[in-house]
Tab-separated table of C-alpha atoms and ligand atoms in Angstrom:
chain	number	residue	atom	x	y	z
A	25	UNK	CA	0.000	0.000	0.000
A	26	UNK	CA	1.438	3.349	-1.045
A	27	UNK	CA	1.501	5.850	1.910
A	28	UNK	CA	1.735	9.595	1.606
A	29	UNK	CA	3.297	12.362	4.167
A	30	UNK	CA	1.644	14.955	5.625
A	31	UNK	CA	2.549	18.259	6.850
A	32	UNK	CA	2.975	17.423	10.298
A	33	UNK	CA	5.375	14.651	9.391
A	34	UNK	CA	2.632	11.614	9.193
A	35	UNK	CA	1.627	9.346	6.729
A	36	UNK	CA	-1.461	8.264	5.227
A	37	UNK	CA	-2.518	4.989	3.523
A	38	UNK	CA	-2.625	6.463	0.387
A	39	UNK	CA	-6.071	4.135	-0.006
A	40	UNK	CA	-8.773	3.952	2.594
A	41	UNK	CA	-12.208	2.120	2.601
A	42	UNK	CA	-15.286	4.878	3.135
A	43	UNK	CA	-17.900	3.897	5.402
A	44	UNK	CA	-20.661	6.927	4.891
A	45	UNK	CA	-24.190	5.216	3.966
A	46	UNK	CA	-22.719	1.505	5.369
A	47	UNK	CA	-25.638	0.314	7.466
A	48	UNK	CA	-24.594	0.607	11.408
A	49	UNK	CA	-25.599	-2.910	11.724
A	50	UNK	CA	-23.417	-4.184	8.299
A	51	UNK	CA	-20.447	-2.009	9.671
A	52	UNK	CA	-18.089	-4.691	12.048
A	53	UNK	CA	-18.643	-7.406	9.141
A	54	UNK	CA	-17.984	-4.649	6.022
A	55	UNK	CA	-15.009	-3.479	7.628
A	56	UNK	CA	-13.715	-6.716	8.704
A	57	UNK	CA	-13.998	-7.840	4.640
A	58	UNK	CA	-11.712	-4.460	4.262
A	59	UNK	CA	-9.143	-5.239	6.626
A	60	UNK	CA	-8.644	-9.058	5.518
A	61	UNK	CA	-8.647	-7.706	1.817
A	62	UNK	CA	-5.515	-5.468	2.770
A	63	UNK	CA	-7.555	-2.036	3.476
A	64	UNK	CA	-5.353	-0.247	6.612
A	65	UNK	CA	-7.345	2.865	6.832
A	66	UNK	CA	-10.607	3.717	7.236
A	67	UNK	CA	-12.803	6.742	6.865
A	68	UNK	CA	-16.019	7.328	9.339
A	69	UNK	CA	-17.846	10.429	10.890
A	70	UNK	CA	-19.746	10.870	13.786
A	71	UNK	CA	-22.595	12.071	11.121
A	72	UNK	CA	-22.427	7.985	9.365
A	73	UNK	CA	-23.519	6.629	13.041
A	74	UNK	CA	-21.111	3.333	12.476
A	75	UNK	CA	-18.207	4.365	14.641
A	76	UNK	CA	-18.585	1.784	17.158
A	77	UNK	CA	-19.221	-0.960	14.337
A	78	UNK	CA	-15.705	0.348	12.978
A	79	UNK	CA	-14.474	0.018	16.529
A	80	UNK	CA	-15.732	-3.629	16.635
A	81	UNK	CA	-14.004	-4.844	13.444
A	82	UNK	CA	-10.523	-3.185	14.594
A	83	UNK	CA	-10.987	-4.347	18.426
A	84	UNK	CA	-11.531	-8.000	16.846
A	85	UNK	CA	-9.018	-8.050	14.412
A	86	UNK	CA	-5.388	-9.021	14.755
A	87	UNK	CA	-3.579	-6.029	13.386
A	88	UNK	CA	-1.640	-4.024	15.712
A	89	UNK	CA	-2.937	-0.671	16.086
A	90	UNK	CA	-0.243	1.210	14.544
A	91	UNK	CA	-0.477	-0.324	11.520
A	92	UNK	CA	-4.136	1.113	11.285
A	93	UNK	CA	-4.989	4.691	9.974
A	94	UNK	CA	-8.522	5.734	11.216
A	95	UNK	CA	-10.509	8.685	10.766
A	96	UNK	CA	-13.492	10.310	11.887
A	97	UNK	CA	-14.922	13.328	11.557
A	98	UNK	CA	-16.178	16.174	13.849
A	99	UNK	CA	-20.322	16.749	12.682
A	100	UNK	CA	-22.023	19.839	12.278
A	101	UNK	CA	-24.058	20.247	15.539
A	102	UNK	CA	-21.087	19.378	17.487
A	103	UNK	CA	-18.903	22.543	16.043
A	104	UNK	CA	-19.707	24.606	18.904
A	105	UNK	CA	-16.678	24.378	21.557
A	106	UNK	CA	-18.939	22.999	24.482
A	107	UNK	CA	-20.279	20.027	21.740
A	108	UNK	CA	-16.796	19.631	20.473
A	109	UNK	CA	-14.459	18.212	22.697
A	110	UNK	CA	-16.943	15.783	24.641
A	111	UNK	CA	-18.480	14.548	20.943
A	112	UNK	CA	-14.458	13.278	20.137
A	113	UNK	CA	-14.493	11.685	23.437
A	114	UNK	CA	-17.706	9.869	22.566
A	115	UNK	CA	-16.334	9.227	19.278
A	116	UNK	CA	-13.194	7.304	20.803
A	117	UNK	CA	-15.692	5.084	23.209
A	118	UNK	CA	-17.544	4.102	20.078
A	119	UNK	CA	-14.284	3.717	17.968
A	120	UNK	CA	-13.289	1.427	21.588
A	121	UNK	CA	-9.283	3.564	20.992
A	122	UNK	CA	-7.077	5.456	22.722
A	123	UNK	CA	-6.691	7.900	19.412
A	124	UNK	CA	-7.995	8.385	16.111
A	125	UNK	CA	-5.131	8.930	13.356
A	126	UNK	CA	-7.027	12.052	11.963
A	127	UNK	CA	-9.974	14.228	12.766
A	128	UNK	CA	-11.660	16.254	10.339
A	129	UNK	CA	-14.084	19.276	10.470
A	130	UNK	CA	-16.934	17.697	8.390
A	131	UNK	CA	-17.988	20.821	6.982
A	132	UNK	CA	-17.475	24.422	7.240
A	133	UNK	CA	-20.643	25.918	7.396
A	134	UNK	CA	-19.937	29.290	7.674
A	135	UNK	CA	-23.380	30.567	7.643
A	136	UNK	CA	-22.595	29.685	11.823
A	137	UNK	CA	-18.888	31.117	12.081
A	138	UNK	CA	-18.128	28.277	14.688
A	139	UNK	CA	-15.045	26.371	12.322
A	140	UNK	CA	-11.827	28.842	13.522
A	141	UNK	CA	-12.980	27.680	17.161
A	142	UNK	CA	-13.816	24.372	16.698
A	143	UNK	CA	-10.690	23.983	15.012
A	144	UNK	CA	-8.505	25.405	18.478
A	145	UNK	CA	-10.548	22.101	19.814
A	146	UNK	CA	-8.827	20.169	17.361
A	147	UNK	CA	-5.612	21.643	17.960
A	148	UNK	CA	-5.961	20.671	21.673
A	149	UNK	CA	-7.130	17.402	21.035
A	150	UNK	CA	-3.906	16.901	18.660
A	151	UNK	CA	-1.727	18.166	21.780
A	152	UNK	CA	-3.271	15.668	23.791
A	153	UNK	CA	-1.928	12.693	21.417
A	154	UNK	CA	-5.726	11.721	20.987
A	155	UNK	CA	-5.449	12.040	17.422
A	156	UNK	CA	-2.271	12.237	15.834
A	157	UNK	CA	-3.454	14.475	12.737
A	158	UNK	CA	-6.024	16.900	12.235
A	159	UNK	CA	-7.799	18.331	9.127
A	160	UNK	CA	-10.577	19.488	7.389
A	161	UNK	CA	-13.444	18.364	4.757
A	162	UNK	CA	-15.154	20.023	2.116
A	163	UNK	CA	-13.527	23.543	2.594
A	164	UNK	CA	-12.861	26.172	0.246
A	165	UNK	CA	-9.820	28.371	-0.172
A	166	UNK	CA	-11.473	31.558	1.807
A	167	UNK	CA	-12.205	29.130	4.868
A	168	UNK	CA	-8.764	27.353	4.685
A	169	UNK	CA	-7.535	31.090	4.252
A	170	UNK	CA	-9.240	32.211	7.387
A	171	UNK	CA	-7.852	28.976	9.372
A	172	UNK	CA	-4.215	29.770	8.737
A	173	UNK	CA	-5.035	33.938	9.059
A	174	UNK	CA	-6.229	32.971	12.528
A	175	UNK	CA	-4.799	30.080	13.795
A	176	UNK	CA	-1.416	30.142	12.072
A	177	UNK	CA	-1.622	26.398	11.705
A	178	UNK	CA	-2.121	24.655	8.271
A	179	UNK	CA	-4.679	21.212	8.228
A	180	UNK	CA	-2.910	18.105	7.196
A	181	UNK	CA	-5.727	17.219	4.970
A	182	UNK	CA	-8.619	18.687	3.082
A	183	UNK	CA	-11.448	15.788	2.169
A	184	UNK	CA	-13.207	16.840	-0.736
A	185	UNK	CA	-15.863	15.871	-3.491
A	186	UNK	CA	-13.520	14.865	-6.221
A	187	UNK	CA	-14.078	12.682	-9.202
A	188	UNK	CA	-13.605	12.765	-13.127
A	189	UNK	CA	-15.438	15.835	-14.485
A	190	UNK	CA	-15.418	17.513	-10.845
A	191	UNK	CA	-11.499	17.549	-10.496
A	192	UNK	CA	-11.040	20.446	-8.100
A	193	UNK	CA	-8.000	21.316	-10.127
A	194	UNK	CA	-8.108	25.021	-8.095
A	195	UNK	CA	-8.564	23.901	-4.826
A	196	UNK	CA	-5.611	20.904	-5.195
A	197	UNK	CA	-3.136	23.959	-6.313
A	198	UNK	CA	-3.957	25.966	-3.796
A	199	UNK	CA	-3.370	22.549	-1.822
A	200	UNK	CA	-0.145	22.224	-3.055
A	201	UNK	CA	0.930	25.352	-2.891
A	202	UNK	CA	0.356	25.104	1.014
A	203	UNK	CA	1.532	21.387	1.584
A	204	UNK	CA	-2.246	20.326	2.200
A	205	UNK	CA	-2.952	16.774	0.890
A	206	UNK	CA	-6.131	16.369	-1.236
A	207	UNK	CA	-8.749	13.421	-0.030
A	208	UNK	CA	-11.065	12.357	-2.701
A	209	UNK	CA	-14.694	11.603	-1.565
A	210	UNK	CA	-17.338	10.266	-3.856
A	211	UNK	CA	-14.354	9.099	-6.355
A	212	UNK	CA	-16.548	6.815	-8.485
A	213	UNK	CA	-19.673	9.291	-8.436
A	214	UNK	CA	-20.940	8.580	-5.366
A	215	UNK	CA	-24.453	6.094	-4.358
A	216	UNK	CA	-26.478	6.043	-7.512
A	217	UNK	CA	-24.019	8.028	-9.487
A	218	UNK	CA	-23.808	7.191	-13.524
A	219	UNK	CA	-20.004	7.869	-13.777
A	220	UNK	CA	-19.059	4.517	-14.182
A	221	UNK	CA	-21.027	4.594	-17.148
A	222	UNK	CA	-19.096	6.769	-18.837
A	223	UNK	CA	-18.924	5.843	-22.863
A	224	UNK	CA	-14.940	6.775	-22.374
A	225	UNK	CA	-14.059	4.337	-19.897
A	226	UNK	CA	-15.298	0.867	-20.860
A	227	UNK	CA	-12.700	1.040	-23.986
A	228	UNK	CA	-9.700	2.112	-21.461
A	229	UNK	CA	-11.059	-0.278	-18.687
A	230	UNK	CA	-11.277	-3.306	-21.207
A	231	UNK	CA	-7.470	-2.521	-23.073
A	232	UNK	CA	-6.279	-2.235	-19.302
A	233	UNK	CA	-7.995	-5.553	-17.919
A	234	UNK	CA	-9.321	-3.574	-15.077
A	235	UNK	CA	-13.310	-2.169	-14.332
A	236	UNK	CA	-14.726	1.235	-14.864
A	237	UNK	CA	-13.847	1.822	-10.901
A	238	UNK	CA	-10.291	0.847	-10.854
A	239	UNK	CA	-9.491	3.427	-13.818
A	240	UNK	CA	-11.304	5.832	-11.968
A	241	UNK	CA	-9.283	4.936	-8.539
A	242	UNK	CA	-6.123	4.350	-10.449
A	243	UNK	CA	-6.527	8.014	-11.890
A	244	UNK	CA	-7.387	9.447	-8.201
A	245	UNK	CA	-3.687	7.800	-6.901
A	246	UNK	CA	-1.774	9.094	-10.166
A	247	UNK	CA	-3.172	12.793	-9.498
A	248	UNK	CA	-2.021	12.493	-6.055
A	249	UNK	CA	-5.105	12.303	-3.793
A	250	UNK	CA	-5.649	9.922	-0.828
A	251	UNK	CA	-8.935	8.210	-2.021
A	252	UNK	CA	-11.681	6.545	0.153
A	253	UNK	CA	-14.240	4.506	-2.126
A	254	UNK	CA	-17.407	2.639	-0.465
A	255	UNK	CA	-18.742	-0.703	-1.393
A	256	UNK	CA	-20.682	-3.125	0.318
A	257	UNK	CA	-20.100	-6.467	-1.423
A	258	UNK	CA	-16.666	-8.250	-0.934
A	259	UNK	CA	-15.913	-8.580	-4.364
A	260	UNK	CA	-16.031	-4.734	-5.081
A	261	UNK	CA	-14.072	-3.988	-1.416
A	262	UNK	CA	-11.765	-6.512	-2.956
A	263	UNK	CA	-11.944	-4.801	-6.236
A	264	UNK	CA	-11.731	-1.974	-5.427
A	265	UNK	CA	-7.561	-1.958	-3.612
A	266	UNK	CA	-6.639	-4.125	-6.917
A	267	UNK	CA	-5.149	-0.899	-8.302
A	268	UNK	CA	-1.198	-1.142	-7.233
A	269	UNK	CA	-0.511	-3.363	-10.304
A	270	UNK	CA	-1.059	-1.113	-13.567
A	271	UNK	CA	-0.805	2.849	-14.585
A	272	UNK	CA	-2.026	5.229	-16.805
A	273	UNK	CA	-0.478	6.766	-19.070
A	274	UNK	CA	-0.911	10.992	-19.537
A	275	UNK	CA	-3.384	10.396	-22.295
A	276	UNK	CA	-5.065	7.916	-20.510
A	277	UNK	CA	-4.845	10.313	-17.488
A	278	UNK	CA	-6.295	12.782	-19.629
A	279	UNK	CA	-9.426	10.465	-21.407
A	280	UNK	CA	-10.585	9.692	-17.537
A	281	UNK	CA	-10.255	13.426	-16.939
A	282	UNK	CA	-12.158	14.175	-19.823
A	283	UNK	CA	-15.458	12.447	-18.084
A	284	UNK	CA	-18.189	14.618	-17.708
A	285	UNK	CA	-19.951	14.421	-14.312
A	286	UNK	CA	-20.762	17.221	-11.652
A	287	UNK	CA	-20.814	18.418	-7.993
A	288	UNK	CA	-23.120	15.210	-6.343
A	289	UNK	CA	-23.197	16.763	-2.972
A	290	UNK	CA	-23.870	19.902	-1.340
A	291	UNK	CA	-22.200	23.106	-1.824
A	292	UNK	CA	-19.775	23.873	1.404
A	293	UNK	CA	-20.994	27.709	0.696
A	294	UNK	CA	-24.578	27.265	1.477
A	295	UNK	CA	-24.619	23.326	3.061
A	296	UNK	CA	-26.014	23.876	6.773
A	297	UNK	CA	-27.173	20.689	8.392
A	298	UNK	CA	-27.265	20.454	11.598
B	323	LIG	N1	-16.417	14.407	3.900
B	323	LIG	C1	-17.591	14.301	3.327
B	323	LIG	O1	-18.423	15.223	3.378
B	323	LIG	C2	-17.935	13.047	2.616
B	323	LIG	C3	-19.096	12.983	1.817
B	323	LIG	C4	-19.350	11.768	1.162
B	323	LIG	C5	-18.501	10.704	1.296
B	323	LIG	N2	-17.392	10.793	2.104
B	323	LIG	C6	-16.460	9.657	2.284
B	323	LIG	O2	-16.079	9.161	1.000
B	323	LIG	C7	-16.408	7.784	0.922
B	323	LIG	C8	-16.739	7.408	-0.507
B	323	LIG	O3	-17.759	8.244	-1.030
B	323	LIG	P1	-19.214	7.725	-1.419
B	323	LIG	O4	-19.547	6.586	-0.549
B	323	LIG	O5	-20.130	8.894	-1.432
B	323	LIG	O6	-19.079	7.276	-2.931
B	323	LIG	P2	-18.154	6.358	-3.857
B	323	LIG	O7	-17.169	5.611	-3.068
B	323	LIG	O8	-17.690	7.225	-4.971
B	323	LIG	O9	-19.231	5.403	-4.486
B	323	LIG	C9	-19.900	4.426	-3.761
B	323	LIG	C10	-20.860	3.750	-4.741
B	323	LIG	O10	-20.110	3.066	-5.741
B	323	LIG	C11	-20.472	1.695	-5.736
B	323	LIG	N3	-19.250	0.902	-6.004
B	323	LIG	C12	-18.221	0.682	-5.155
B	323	LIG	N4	-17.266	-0.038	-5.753
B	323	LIG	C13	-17.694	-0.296	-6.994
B	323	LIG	C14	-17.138	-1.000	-8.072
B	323	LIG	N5	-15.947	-1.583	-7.988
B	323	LIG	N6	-17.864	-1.079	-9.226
B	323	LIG	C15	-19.071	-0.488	-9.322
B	323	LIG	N7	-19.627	0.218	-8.332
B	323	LIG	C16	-18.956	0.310	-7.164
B	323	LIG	C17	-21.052	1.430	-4.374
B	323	LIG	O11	-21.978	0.384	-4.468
B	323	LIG	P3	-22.260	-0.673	-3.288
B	323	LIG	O12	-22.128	0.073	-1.989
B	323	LIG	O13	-23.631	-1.142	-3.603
B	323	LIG	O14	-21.215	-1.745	-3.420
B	323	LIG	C18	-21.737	2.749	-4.048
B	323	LIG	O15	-23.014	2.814	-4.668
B	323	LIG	C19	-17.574	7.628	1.890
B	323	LIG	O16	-17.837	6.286	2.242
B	323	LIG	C20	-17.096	8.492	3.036
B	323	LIG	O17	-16.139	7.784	3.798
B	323	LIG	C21	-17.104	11.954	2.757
């Protein structure tokens, strides 16, 4: 498994298995699949309500923690500093750990101006060794701006909608430019997306001897990004990590990139559940 560094001197699992829309109750055996088909990191939320099924497949599995990269991620409600810190120590009972490898703001929502602080909880909850990087998801350069014009500290990792014909190309310079590391969410198109469909990628997937999904998650390592697809039958999960073993080449790069799809989720601008 490829790993990548992050700012603060970590590394990531270049690959992770996604766990948003996994049924609670499906969670301990989906995750257990991951880990015995190779997976070492996986991505949860409080918001996903399967931390403590993630927490059961880790607890009962044989691999050393350290070897493990898990994330969750701080929800909406919770951004307010009284919600924030005791929401992460509920997360870590339900995740049965001593410290979660990285904990994300889920989403800006600046509509509440509550991120700046709730990332100072963060902070302190890095300090405290209780997670051992912290980031964000789904913000934009003004709010990443505002975190390091008030806070003076940089997030490891932004987790963002990314997938062929939604590339974020702006947002992954700006990225670079500031030794952030992208983290693709929704990289096939998301539940009930037609991506995979695409008429350009059944001729590359077929010359290549891979699916539609592996040139997709093949493309997502090759442009850098940490990428977290979801499945729920073994065969995909299996599938799915079966991407260490070919490349693409730039116009191949450049055929998956030519996909057209759009924005699946909400807009971190206006999105304000809570
Ligand atoms: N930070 C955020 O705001 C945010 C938002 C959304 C997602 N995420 C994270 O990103 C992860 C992935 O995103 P996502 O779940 O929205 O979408 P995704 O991984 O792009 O797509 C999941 C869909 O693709 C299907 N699929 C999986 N492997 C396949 C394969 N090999 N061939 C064909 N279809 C396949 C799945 O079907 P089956 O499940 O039926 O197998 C499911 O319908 C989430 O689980 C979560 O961890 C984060």
């Amino acid at each position: 498994m490829e790993e990548l560094l992050m700012n603060d001197g970590r590394s990531i699992p270049q690959l992770g298995y996604g766990v948003f829309q996994v049924d609670p109750a499906e969670t301990e055996e989906l995750v257990s699949i991951a880990l015995e088909a190779g997976y070492r990191h996986i991505d949860t939320a409080q918001a996903y309500r399967n931390e403590q099924g993630v927490g059961d497949a880790v607890r009962k599995s044989a691999i050393s923690r350290d070897a493990l990269f898990i994330t969750t991620k701080l929800w909406n409600p919770n951004q307010p500093v009284d919600r924030a810190m005791a929401s992460f120590d509920e997360s870590l009972e339900k995740l049965q750990l001593d410290y979660v490898d990285l904990f994300l703001i889920h989403w800006p929502q600046p509509m509440f101006d509550e991120y700046v602080d709730a990332w100072k909880v963060l902070e302190k909850i890095q300090s405290e060794g209780r997670a051992k990087s912290i980031g964000v998801s789904n913000f934009n350069v003004d709010h990443l701006q505002r975190l390091f014009d008030e806070t003076g500290t940089v997030p490891a990792i932004n987790q963002i909608e990314l997938h062929p014909g939604f590339d974020q190309a702006e947002l992954r310079d700006f990225h670079r430019k500031h030794n952030i590391l992208t983290e693709s969410w929704s990289p096939i198109g998301g539940t009930g997306g037609s991506l995979l469909d695409s008429p350009e990628l059944m001729p590359l997937a077929q010359s290549k001897g891979k699916s539609p999904a592996q040139i997709v998650l093949r493309w997502h390592l090759q442009l850098g990004c940490v990428v977290i697809p979801k499945a729920s039958k073994r065969e995909r999960i299996e599938q799915n990590i079966d991407i260490f073993d070919f490349e693409l080449d730039e116009e191949e790069m450049r055929t998956v990139s030519a996909v057209r799809s759009d924005r699946t989720g909400p807009d971190p601008r206006t999105f304000d559940m809570r």
